[in-house]
Amino acid sequence: MEKKIDLNSPITALSGIGPKRADLFAALGVFTVGDLLRLFPRGYQNRGDVKTLCEAAMSGETSSMILTVGSEPKSVTVKNRMTLTKFTAFDESGKCQIVFFNQGYIRQLFHIGETYRFYGKVTRTKSSWNLSSPDFEPTSLSRALPDFYAVYPLTAGLSQKIVRGAIALALDGAELNCERVPEKIRKENSLIDFAEATRIIHRPQNLEQLERARKYFVFEELFEFALSVMHSKREKENVPGAKLSLSDEDKRAFVNALSFALTDAQARVIREIYADMGSGRAMHRLVSGDVGSGKTVCAAAALYLAAKNSRQAAFMAPTEILATQHYRDLSVLFEGLGIKCTLLVGSMTKAQKNAAYAEIASGEAKVIIGTHALISQGVEFCDLALAVTDEQHRFGVNQREMLSAKGKNLHVLVMSATPIPRTLAMSIYGDLDHSAVDSLPPGRQKVSTFLVDETYRERLTGFIRTQASEGRQIYVVCPAIESGDTTDGETDTSALVDFYGKPMDFSSSKLKSATEHAQNLAKALDGVSVACLHGKMHSAEKDTVMRDFVDGKVSVLVSTTVIEVGVNVPNATLMIIENAERFGLSQLHQLRGRVGRGKYKSWCILVGENLAEQSKKRLEALCETSDGYRIAEADLALRGPGDFFFERGKELRQHGALSFRMADLYSDMDVLHSAFEAAKSFCDKEI
Ligand code: ADP
Ligand code: MG
């Protein structure tokens, strides 16, 4: 009697799969028949597109051909004991030599006059066309041959043939009853069901069918993702949090202590934060806003609220430069308000750190600003109520959570300067509430942006000189640290592939290195103070250089992208980016955001030589607009999501968003949207 197989059966229930093969499948994450059916093809061979031998030879591509066997196969043993089995086959366009290696049994299969559909690559030798080790199927079978053949991901020891065979057994033998999308939602979204989709994805008959099957699995995947995001949001909504409030007098004191008037956007975001923190439930809020929109003051307002309620608040920044800068600005503000601010960064001496630990543990420190050092073991908070993370995409989810774990039922605020389209934000940060600082402080000037090549070098140096002589400061960003470097030492170049795994544009000939360029500029700009800053320098050294620049002692700062994150020097008016094509658009936008922060007219000059058409288009898009959201969209449109996701890649992966098996967040954005809608109505009904 035949055994009944279902989706939960181990794959050893399929005939021909013993424990040894099961181990191989396990390497692909396949344990059950259900897993096997969800081993989606990497792609398909289109064997239905039959070419003549001549066409196939000309195309140079793997092709499908219908050929008649022209000679009896003969085997010869050549050196290394390799057996070659050869015969000829032909069609109306020509004749070729077919060769198989070490497959003596082939000899028995082929006979003169029989026709087969062969699938392989025709190559040319001096005397003939050759087809080596092609796939083949006899055309004399009663049923028509299928056009599409699935190609599966493999692991050593497994062949396409084995995987195809196992899947065929599973499709024919198992009951395909595993519906994960409720029927009503399937209908509303015009989706086929699981059984049909599964059959088609492995054995499509045509492309339209395949598209429908793919849509089903994309939806299924994104629907489950949406459900989990919603679930996690619901869970967070029920976490209690400290109920914090301020007197009107204290509110006024904060506003009066600022050196500027809040914009409407800032005031609204602060109200949203205060409403959360006063609700008695823990806040989980994302504040997004373009570079320079003034997010820091929103964070400061939250820190102030906690401190005024005699609780502690932590503010974590991704780099020492940024943490130190926040500390310098905020400690002035908070000291004026009678609140003790403490800094904690990795480069502090042991004694300094111990002093900070003591202040933090005793509760004397109310506002604690620092880097990852804040989540290290030695740090014990006395009464932490709020955790703020700046430039949160620079941190892993784990690091954020480690900070949240430093207290109980903390209010959590995360800040992000990376504009992302709404639907994506909803999925990536779907478990957070969202506030947008969606306008810039008044009086901001647009940063004029130009793209130039090496012929402008002299004029560029002249421009630096005039800006410096007027007392302004200049940033010059280079992609490498030392000459000959191919990376900047900070950016993980292994991540520099786009969403489809395509490498980013590395076409540029020679990379400008920060150290060498700084020396050259110092020579060319005799009398102007030039300093260099890069990731290989010691923290203390970096801090000194950065402080000298902030204090105006240095006019020209030549650096790698270490300055990218959040640095604020209002007197800087010129940003020059060398080998601009090496940077992602959103990253360039962030760099550009370092200038135009004060009252002076500012410029951003992108230098690129011998640019590929695509790179040129991207950089021109940056010259045309200063709106981060439009730049993100242009980035998506021009390059696909790779560059766009480059920085967030890590985070997305931690969210599992890049590990979708079928869905592609960019091209399936509309499905993502419907999946969230569906999940929302589904959850609402559940309650
Ligand atoms: P980001 O959103 O990029 O973190 P910041 O908070 O660093 O921006 O603010 C950028 C600059 O704008 C800072 O110098 C800050 O003092 C200034 N700023 C912030 N809000 C205002 C405002 N309402 N009016 C004028 N200047 C402001
Ligand atoms: Mg900032």
XYZ file of C-alpha atoms and ligand atoms in Angstrom:
715
model
C 0.000 0.000 0.000
C 1.251 3.447 -0.858
C 2.100 5.613 2.074
C 0.170 8.838 2.415
C 2.416 11.847 2.092
C 1.570 15.304 3.309
C 3.446 18.563 3.584
C 4.716 17.711 7.049
C 6.165 14.358 6.046
C 9.952 14.176 6.160
C 11.417 14.134 2.676
C 12.615 10.594 3.277
C 8.962 9.666 2.743
C 9.607 10.270 -0.954
C 10.960 7.261 -2.766
C 14.589 7.616 -3.735
C 15.446 9.908 -0.823
C 17.371 8.107 1.872
C 19.131 9.569 4.883
C 22.183 10.525 2.827
C 20.253 12.626 0.346
C 18.116 13.990 3.153
C 21.317 15.407 4.669
C 22.094 17.141 1.403
C 18.614 18.617 1.266
C 18.971 19.701 4.875
C 21.845 21.910 3.748
C 19.296 23.763 1.625
C 16.969 24.128 4.580
C 14.699 21.388 3.287
C 13.496 18.884 5.875
C 9.878 18.216 5.026
C 7.941 17.763 1.828
C 6.472 21.211 2.486
C 9.979 22.705 2.655
C 10.841 20.974 -0.573
C 7.866 22.487 -2.359
C 8.948 25.862 -1.087
C 12.393 25.419 -2.548
C 11.649 27.968 -5.219
C 13.481 27.828 -8.536
C 16.294 30.287 -9.069
C 15.069 30.661 -12.599
C 13.793 28.748 -15.571
C 15.254 27.345 -18.742
C 13.079 28.165 -21.690
C 13.481 25.018 -23.709
C 10.375 25.788 -25.712
C 12.303 28.382 -27.625
C 13.795 25.987 -30.176
C 16.593 27.240 -32.414
C 18.271 25.698 -35.395
C 21.793 24.456 -34.842
C 23.108 27.333 -36.896
C 21.174 29.941 -34.909
C 22.272 28.360 -31.646
C 25.914 28.407 -32.753
C 25.658 32.047 -33.791
C 23.950 33.151 -30.576
C 26.628 31.594 -28.399
C 23.971 31.050 -25.725
C 22.633 27.932 -24.131
C 19.836 26.952 -26.499
C 17.274 24.346 -27.249
C 17.558 22.429 -30.544
C 15.782 19.490 -32.136
C 18.412 17.263 -33.712
C 18.489 13.851 -35.325
C 21.184 11.360 -34.372
C 23.494 10.915 -37.377
C 26.006 8.304 -36.193
C 26.174 5.519 -33.634
C 27.793 6.711 -30.398
C 31.379 5.606 -29.870
C 33.327 5.671 -26.617
C 37.053 6.236 -26.400
C 39.229 6.288 -23.321
C 41.688 9.128 -23.290
C 44.422 9.995 -20.826
C 43.485 10.215 -17.154
C 41.141 7.330 -17.844
C 38.472 9.704 -19.044
C 35.839 8.198 -21.305
C 34.490 10.315 -24.137
C 31.312 9.228 -25.837
C 30.777 10.944 -29.169
C 28.257 10.939 -31.972
C 26.987 13.341 -34.577
C 23.551 14.919 -34.831
C 22.054 17.268 -37.404
C 19.156 19.410 -38.462
C 18.458 21.235 -41.717
C 20.957 23.956 -40.841
C 23.987 21.823 -40.114
C 25.714 19.047 -38.266
C 27.461 18.917 -34.904
C 29.553 16.674 -32.751
C 27.954 15.732 -29.430
C 30.278 14.709 -26.592
C 29.592 13.268 -23.162
C 32.297 12.729 -20.554
C 32.516 9.625 -18.382
C 28.975 8.610 -19.156
C 29.514 5.353 -21.027
C 25.871 4.333 -20.635
C 24.967 7.118 -23.067
C 26.085 4.752 -25.822
C 23.020 2.598 -25.371
C 20.555 5.507 -25.475
C 21.085 7.081 -28.871
C 20.414 5.410 -32.224
C 20.724 6.697 -35.759
C 17.585 8.432 -36.965
C 16.074 9.232 -33.546
C 15.267 12.847 -32.736
C 15.891 14.512 -29.398
C 15.443 17.931 -27.971
C 18.904 18.948 -26.818
C 19.598 21.820 -24.482
C 23.138 23.141 -24.313
C 25.699 25.543 -25.666
C 27.110 25.057 -29.166
C 30.781 25.927 -29.441
C 33.002 26.078 -32.438
C 36.270 24.272 -32.979
C 38.460 24.547 -36.067
C 36.657 21.820 -37.920
C 33.165 21.520 -36.425
C 30.410 22.620 -34.136
C 30.427 20.946 -30.752
C 27.788 20.354 -28.147
C 29.139 18.929 -24.923
C 27.076 17.211 -22.224
C 23.739 18.695 -23.276
C 20.458 17.896 -21.545
C 18.291 15.779 -23.806
C 14.724 14.473 -24.101
C 13.349 12.198 -26.824
C 10.731 13.969 -28.936
C 8.893 10.768 -29.738
C 7.015 10.716 -26.411
C 3.278 10.853 -26.778
C 2.912 14.078 -24.796
C 4.408 17.395 -25.793
C 7.614 18.373 -24.031
C 7.269 21.138 -21.468
C 8.690 24.523 -22.391
C 9.954 25.579 -18.996
C 12.334 23.790 -16.718
C 12.884 25.008 -13.210
C 16.484 25.535 -12.115
C 16.954 25.076 -8.385
C 19.495 26.283 -5.909
C 21.869 23.388 -5.293
C 24.405 22.223 -2.811
C 27.392 19.958 -3.432
C 26.166 16.449 -4.104
C 22.748 17.438 -5.396
C 22.010 17.846 -9.078
C 19.139 19.566 -10.850
C 17.990 16.138 -11.882
C 17.749 14.875 -8.297
C 15.949 17.970 -7.077
C 13.553 17.979 -10.031
C 12.826 14.316 -9.455
C 12.098 14.826 -5.754
C 9.851 17.775 -6.476
C 7.962 15.832 -9.124
C 7.297 13.077 -6.571
C 6.160 15.609 -3.999
C 3.868 17.382 -6.437
C 2.269 14.152 -7.555
C 2.156 12.437 -4.173
C 1.426 15.052 -1.545
C -1.787 16.788 -0.729
C -1.221 20.511 -1.262
C -3.376 21.828 1.535
C -1.483 24.576 3.259
C -3.341 27.785 2.742
C -1.704 30.683 4.529
C -3.724 33.471 2.957
C -7.422 33.423 3.929
C -9.735 32.834 1.005
C -11.483 36.174 1.327
C -8.207 38.056 1.123
C -7.127 35.895 -1.803
C -10.296 36.804 -3.659
C -9.961 40.500 -2.896
C -6.445 40.468 -4.268
C -7.176 38.202 -7.254
C -4.781 35.519 -6.102
C -4.758 31.871 -7.081
C -4.557 29.339 -4.261
C -1.547 27.634 -2.729
C -1.964 24.314 -4.540
C -2.201 25.896 -7.951
C 0.603 28.345 -7.267
C 2.846 25.527 -6.072
C 2.204 23.418 -9.139
C 2.855 26.337 -11.448
C 5.970 27.644 -9.762
C 7.680 24.298 -10.356
C 6.142 23.504 -13.732
C 4.938 26.641 -15.444
C 3.443 26.287 -18.869
C 3.785 29.886 -19.820
C 4.961 33.174 -18.446
C 1.538 34.582 -17.581
C 0.881 31.579 -15.403
C 4.237 31.986 -13.780
C 3.536 35.620 -13.020
C 0.304 34.636 -11.221
C 2.096 32.006 -9.161
C 4.866 34.388 -8.259
C 2.337 36.991 -7.233
C 0.711 34.487 -4.908
C 3.965 33.662 -3.132
C 5.065 37.286 -2.960
C 1.751 38.191 -1.406
C 1.811 35.262 0.966
C 5.272 36.205 2.148
C 4.545 39.896 2.564
C 1.198 39.185 4.197
C 2.878 37.060 6.844
C 5.525 39.715 7.285
C 2.835 42.375 7.705
C 1.046 40.225 10.265
C 4.213 39.801 12.295
C 4.988 43.519 12.173
C 1.454 44.277 13.305
C 1.654 41.713 16.031
C 4.854 43.223 17.361
C 3.278 46.685 17.238
C 0.258 45.470 19.215
C 2.543 43.936 21.777
C 4.472 47.136 22.188
C 1.274 49.109 22.526
C 0.462 47.248 25.685
C 3.746 47.856 27.470
C 3.341 50.280 30.376
C 5.758 53.196 30.632
C 6.565 55.957 33.073
C 3.980 58.712 32.954
C 6.010 61.902 32.556
C 4.800 65.469 32.409
C 6.004 69.073 32.536
C 4.601 72.235 33.999
C 3.952 75.050 31.543
C 6.685 76.980 33.277
C 9.219 74.207 32.628
C 8.110 74.024 29.018
C 8.654 77.744 28.638
C 12.056 77.493 30.272
C 13.137 74.937 27.672
C 11.891 76.963 24.732
C 13.508 80.110 26.112
C 16.833 78.375 26.572
C 17.038 77.572 22.846
C 18.945 79.921 20.591
C 16.209 79.726 17.966
C 12.444 79.486 17.683
C 11.094 75.999 17.021
C 9.636 75.401 13.597
C 6.006 74.264 13.414
C 7.219 70.815 12.410
C 9.523 70.578 15.427
C 6.823 71.795 17.786
C 4.388 69.195 16.423
C 6.899 66.364 16.741
C 7.698 67.393 20.312
C 3.968 67.420 21.136
C 3.675 63.898 19.715
C 6.625 62.745 21.813
C 5.221 64.362 24.964
C 1.820 62.789 24.362
C 3.485 59.358 24.181
C 5.613 59.898 27.239
C 2.686 61.211 29.224
C 0.324 58.401 28.271
C 1.458 55.832 30.820
C 2.456 53.481 28.009
C 5.977 53.055 26.721
C 6.787 55.182 23.667
C 8.127 53.502 20.507
C 8.580 56.341 18.099
C 10.648 57.024 15.006
C 11.446 60.637 14.191
C 12.488 61.065 10.596
C 13.510 64.223 8.815
C 15.890 65.335 6.148
C 19.455 66.292 7.061
C 19.482 69.609 8.856
C 15.764 69.599 9.585
C 16.571 69.939 13.288
C 15.823 66.572 14.797
C 18.296 66.998 17.647
C 16.165 69.550 19.433
C 13.233 67.107 19.362
C 15.454 64.539 21.038
C 16.602 67.202 23.501
C 12.998 67.983 24.415
C 12.424 64.313 25.202
C 15.623 64.131 27.300
C 14.496 67.268 29.121
C 11.083 65.804 29.924
C 12.650 62.713 31.486
C 15.254 64.692 33.425
C 12.693 67.174 34.740
C 10.778 64.200 36.124
C 13.972 63.220 37.980
C 14.533 60.251 35.697
C 17.542 59.410 33.562
C 17.660 59.670 29.796
C 20.286 58.238 27.426
C 21.172 59.572 23.993
C 23.246 57.189 21.860
C 25.039 58.327 18.702
C 26.899 56.131 16.198
C 30.287 57.890 16.253
C 32.451 59.600 18.852
C 32.548 62.742 16.790
C 28.793 62.958 16.796
C 28.369 61.969 20.442
C 30.938 64.547 21.492
C 29.278 67.216 19.390
C 25.878 66.451 20.880
C 27.424 66.556 24.319
C 29.048 69.902 23.669
C 25.814 71.475 22.390
C 23.400 69.839 24.791
C 25.453 70.184 27.968
C 25.418 73.955 27.457
C 21.652 73.894 26.995
C 20.997 71.558 29.915
C 23.391 73.181 32.335
C 21.503 76.408 31.785
C 18.400 74.482 32.814
C 20.049 72.973 35.876
C 20.358 69.466 34.476
C 23.537 67.427 34.804
C 24.854 66.033 31.516
C 27.434 63.229 31.296
C 29.464 61.962 28.352
C 30.553 58.374 27.851
C 32.636 57.355 24.843
C 35.143 54.567 24.268
C 38.199 56.788 23.978
C 37.863 58.227 27.482
C 40.534 57.156 29.961
C 39.730 54.508 32.490
C 39.542 57.111 35.234
C 37.196 59.295 33.179
C 35.021 56.310 32.434
C 34.886 55.254 36.057
C 33.840 58.756 37.027
C 31.076 58.631 34.388
C 29.953 55.160 35.541
C 29.691 56.460 39.087
C 27.603 59.474 38.052
C 25.354 57.246 35.982
C 24.916 54.645 38.706
C 24.245 57.187 41.455
C 21.643 58.983 39.378
C 23.583 62.230 39.575
C 23.857 62.204 35.776
C 20.426 62.874 34.354
C 21.164 63.140 30.636
C 23.784 60.657 29.450
C 25.200 61.096 25.973
C 27.518 58.588 24.353
C 28.342 55.975 21.777
C 28.032 52.177 21.935
C 29.962 52.632 25.173
C 26.531 53.215 26.732
C 25.540 49.612 26.187
C 28.759 48.135 27.532
C 28.678 45.966 30.612
C 30.091 48.458 33.074
C 27.199 50.838 32.610
C 24.490 50.596 35.269
C 21.791 53.200 35.108
C 20.101 54.262 38.283
C 16.709 55.132 36.912
C 16.653 55.123 33.122
C 13.317 56.125 31.611
C 14.167 57.091 28.034
C 16.528 55.739 25.366
C 17.136 57.868 22.277
C 19.156 56.554 19.334
C 20.456 59.057 16.799
C 21.055 58.066 13.167
C 19.562 54.765 14.081
C 20.286 53.075 10.735
C 23.909 53.022 11.818
C 23.050 50.694 14.649
C 21.836 47.162 14.532
C 18.492 46.329 16.013
C 20.410 44.390 18.652
C 22.349 47.404 19.789
C 19.180 49.425 20.079
C 17.601 46.690 22.063
C 20.607 46.420 24.337
C 20.145 50.057 25.183
C 16.453 49.501 25.865
C 17.392 46.606 28.120
C 19.289 49.000 30.400
C 15.998 49.947 31.993
C 12.498 48.614 32.431
C 9.662 49.562 30.067
C 11.681 52.405 28.620
C 10.388 55.077 26.360
C 12.178 54.543 23.063
C 12.872 57.208 20.479
C 14.857 56.623 17.304
C 16.017 59.316 14.916
C 16.605 58.808 11.216
C 17.774 61.134 8.484
C 17.303 58.661 5.709
C 14.152 59.493 3.818
C 12.299 56.426 2.662
C 9.026 56.183 0.797
C 6.059 55.742 3.103
C 5.146 52.203 2.220
C 8.675 51.030 2.851
C 8.861 52.918 6.123
C 5.656 51.232 7.167
C 7.172 47.832 6.689
C 10.670 48.471 7.937
C 9.615 50.497 10.945
C 6.075 49.194 11.021
C 6.222 48.463 14.727
C 7.080 52.070 15.546
C 4.930 55.179 15.563
C 6.239 57.781 13.231
C 6.788 61.539 13.422
C 8.256 63.517 10.568
C 10.173 66.777 10.884
C 9.008 67.678 7.430
C 10.202 71.232 6.992
C 13.560 72.935 7.341
C 14.331 75.767 9.760
C 13.809 79.173 8.133
C 16.561 80.979 6.283
C 18.213 77.811 5.047
C 19.826 78.360 1.737
C 19.738 75.871 -1.012
C 23.169 74.351 -1.496
C 24.149 74.959 -5.127
C 25.402 71.670 -6.476
C 27.586 71.122 -9.527
C 29.188 68.190 -11.239
C 32.658 68.850 -12.650
C 35.602 66.880 -14.041
C 39.386 67.214 -13.750
C 39.541 70.137 -16.191
C 38.131 72.226 -13.330
C 40.858 71.254 -10.879
C 42.636 74.607 -10.877
C 39.452 76.637 -10.599
C 38.343 74.369 -7.787
C 41.522 75.025 -5.819
C 41.058 78.739 -6.472
C 37.510 78.524 -5.139
C 38.728 76.869 -1.955
C 41.254 79.663 -1.554
C 38.669 82.468 -1.912
C 36.233 80.801 0.469
C 38.990 80.319 3.033
C 40.168 83.916 2.655
C 36.630 85.068 3.430
C 36.836 83.138 6.674
C 34.626 80.253 5.569
C 35.475 76.582 5.977
C 35.699 73.793 3.447
C 35.155 70.052 3.498
C 36.864 67.827 0.949
C 35.712 64.197 0.994
C 37.794 61.447 -0.621
C 36.832 57.806 -1.047
C 40.182 56.360 0.118
C 42.543 56.943 3.028
C 45.940 56.327 1.453
C 46.973 56.285 -2.181
C 46.472 52.862 -3.622
C 43.619 52.123 -1.243
C 40.503 50.843 -2.822
C 38.351 51.494 0.180
C 37.980 54.173 2.789
C 38.555 51.826 5.685
C 35.118 52.578 7.109
C 32.763 51.378 4.451
C 32.360 47.678 4.127
C 33.035 47.312 0.432
C 31.794 43.783 0.411
C 28.389 45.346 0.875
C 28.788 47.447 -2.207
C 26.512 45.474 -4.414
C 23.050 46.523 -5.293
C 19.865 44.778 -4.384
C 20.300 42.272 -7.155
C 23.859 41.511 -6.189
C 25.247 43.653 -8.972
C 28.407 45.424 -7.936
C 28.282 49.192 -7.686
C 30.078 51.426 -10.157
C 33.801 51.042 -9.632
C 34.677 52.242 -13.078
C 36.647 55.244 -11.892
C 40.318 54.984 -12.668
C 42.170 56.239 -9.646
C 40.775 57.043 -6.238
C 41.711 60.263 -4.539
C 43.155 59.453 -1.156
C 42.549 61.749 1.796
C 46.153 61.758 3.051
C 47.733 62.483 -0.316
C 45.110 64.991 -1.373
C 45.494 66.834 1.931
C 49.236 67.159 1.326
C 48.703 68.419 -2.210
C 46.099 70.937 -1.127
C 48.302 72.195 1.699
C 50.998 72.859 -0.868
C 48.663 74.472 -3.370
C 46.927 76.569 -0.712
C 50.026 77.926 0.915
C 49.067 79.723 4.136
C 45.660 78.088 4.487
C 45.422 75.538 7.288
C 44.576 72.090 5.950
C 43.918 69.029 8.122
C 43.185 65.430 7.383
C 40.670 63.159 9.115
C 40.082 59.465 8.518
C 38.958 56.298 10.207
C 42.428 54.836 10.745
C 43.409 57.676 13.065
C 43.166 57.247 16.838
C 40.025 58.621 18.388
C 41.916 61.232 20.334
C 43.649 62.405 17.184
C 40.349 62.478 15.312
C 38.753 64.460 18.083
C 41.535 67.030 18.077
C 41.262 67.542 14.342
C 37.492 67.746 14.484
C 37.580 70.165 17.395
C 40.090 72.373 15.564
C 37.749 72.429 12.599
C 34.703 73.190 14.750
C 36.688 75.959 16.477
C 37.722 77.416 13.126
C 41.437 76.731 13.582
C 41.403 74.543 10.504
C 39.996 75.936 7.257
C 40.099 72.926 4.994
C 39.212 69.500 6.291
C 40.156 66.686 3.942
C 38.515 63.497 5.104
C 36.881 60.224 4.300
C 33.219 59.695 5.071
C 33.859 59.842 8.834
C 32.343 63.302 8.742
C 29.179 62.061 7.152
C 27.064 61.545 10.206
C 25.457 64.595 11.700
C 28.464 66.903 12.097
C 27.431 70.522 12.454
C 29.721 73.421 11.497
C 27.552 76.342 10.355
C 30.579 78.261 9.078
C 31.349 75.586 6.469
C 30.188 76.654 3.019
C 31.904 74.388 0.546
C 31.696 70.620 0.246
C 33.866 69.019 -2.392
C 33.388 65.320 -3.032
C 36.120 63.562 -4.980
C 35.252 60.444 -7.010
C 31.630 61.259 -6.340
C 30.510 58.257 -8.388
C 31.845 56.042 -5.638
C 29.183 57.124 -3.203
C 25.510 56.310 -3.032
C 23.111 59.151 -3.809
C 21.592 59.189 -0.374
C 25.063 59.212 1.129
C 26.034 62.142 -1.096
C 22.914 63.923 0.022
C 23.934 63.400 3.638
C 27.418 64.720 2.929
C 25.986 67.754 1.193
C 23.896 68.356 4.298
C 27.124 69.243 6.166
C 27.151 72.651 4.450
C 24.418 75.274 4.123
C 23.831 75.089 7.867
C 24.555 78.713 8.610
C 23.762 82.085 7.115
C 26.249 81.852 4.238
C 25.698 80.829 0.655
C 26.972 77.265 0.237
C 28.120 74.969 -2.532
C 28.585 71.295 -3.116
C 30.935 70.285 -5.930
C 30.924 66.698 -7.132
C 34.106 65.719 -8.929
C 33.941 62.762 -11.297
C 36.048 61.749 -14.273
C 35.121 59.456 -17.186
C 31.721 58.724 -15.743
C 29.514 55.960 -16.985
C 26.209 57.248 -18.352
C 24.292 55.873 -15.393
C 26.599 57.488 -12.834
C 26.344 60.791 -14.617
C 22.550 60.657 -14.499
C 22.537 59.896 -10.809
C 24.877 62.741 -9.964
C 22.914 65.129 -12.158
C 19.764 64.175 -10.246
C 21.536 65.286 -7.092
C 22.467 68.620 -8.678
C 18.846 69.251 -9.575
C 17.104 68.624 -6.283
C 17.741 69.137 -2.607
C 14.727 67.184 -1.430
C 15.883 63.987 0.252
C 12.694 62.132 -0.542
C 12.948 62.979 -4.233
C 16.572 61.927 -4.210
C 15.645 58.617 -2.646
C 13.050 58.148 -5.357
C 15.482 59.105 -8.111
C 17.914 56.643 -6.607
C 15.325 53.917 -6.744
C 14.339 54.754 -10.283
C 17.859 55.029 -11.647
C 19.696 52.225 -10.008
C 17.214 49.963 -8.428
C 17.124 49.704 -4.695
C 20.714 48.621 -4.124
C 22.284 51.960 -3.525
C 19.205 53.043 -1.730
C 19.384 50.122 0.606
C 23.125 50.171 0.846
C 23.265 51.739 4.256
C 20.135 50.233 5.550
C 21.079 46.847 4.201
C 22.254 45.609 7.532
C 19.189 46.760 9.317
C 16.856 45.389 6.689
C 18.533 42.062 6.919
C 18.077 42.043 10.651
C 14.425 42.712 10.088
C 14.444 39.752 7.760
C 13.373 42.057 4.984
C 16.224 41.189 2.686
C 15.797 37.528 3.281
C 12.470 37.359 1.502
C 12.537 34.307 -0.673
C 10.315 35.598 -3.396
C 9.456 39.209 -2.701
C 11.559 42.155 -3.731
C 10.679 45.189 -1.661
C 11.313 47.513 -4.528
C 9.572 45.934 -7.466
C 6.856 44.473 -5.277
C 6.133 47.712 -3.464
C 2.489 47.690 -4.568
C 2.021 44.135 -3.328
C 3.655 45.156 -0.061
C 1.067 47.856 0.226
C -1.903 45.541 -0.405
C -0.441 42.951 1.957
C -0.318 45.525 4.751
C -3.862 46.656 4.029
C -5.040 43.061 4.094
C -3.154 42.287 7.287
C -4.613 45.369 8.909
C -8.210 44.478 8.137
C -7.515 40.895 9.136
C -6.105 41.927 12.533
C -8.870 44.448 13.179
C -11.438 41.720 12.747
C -9.589 39.411 15.095
C -9.988 41.720 18.046
P 19.456 67.021 11.908
O 17.984 66.907 11.682
O 20.217 66.773 10.649
O 19.948 66.204 13.062
P 20.247 69.197 13.585
O 19.347 68.893 14.691
O 21.676 68.862 13.718
O 19.699 68.557 12.244
O 20.081 70.721 13.232
C 20.831 71.326 12.214
C 21.140 72.769 12.538
O 19.950 73.544 12.523
C 21.733 72.961 13.913
O 22.755 73.923 13.826
C 20.597 73.494 14.739
O 21.047 74.326 15.790
C 19.826 74.297 13.715
N 18.392 74.396 13.998
C 17.588 73.409 14.428
N 16.330 73.861 14.577
C 16.344 75.157 14.219
C 15.344 76.174 14.155
N 14.073 75.929 14.479
N 15.718 77.405 13.742
C 16.997 77.640 13.400
N 17.993 76.747 13.451
C 17.674 75.507 13.853
Mg 21.226 64.746 13.452
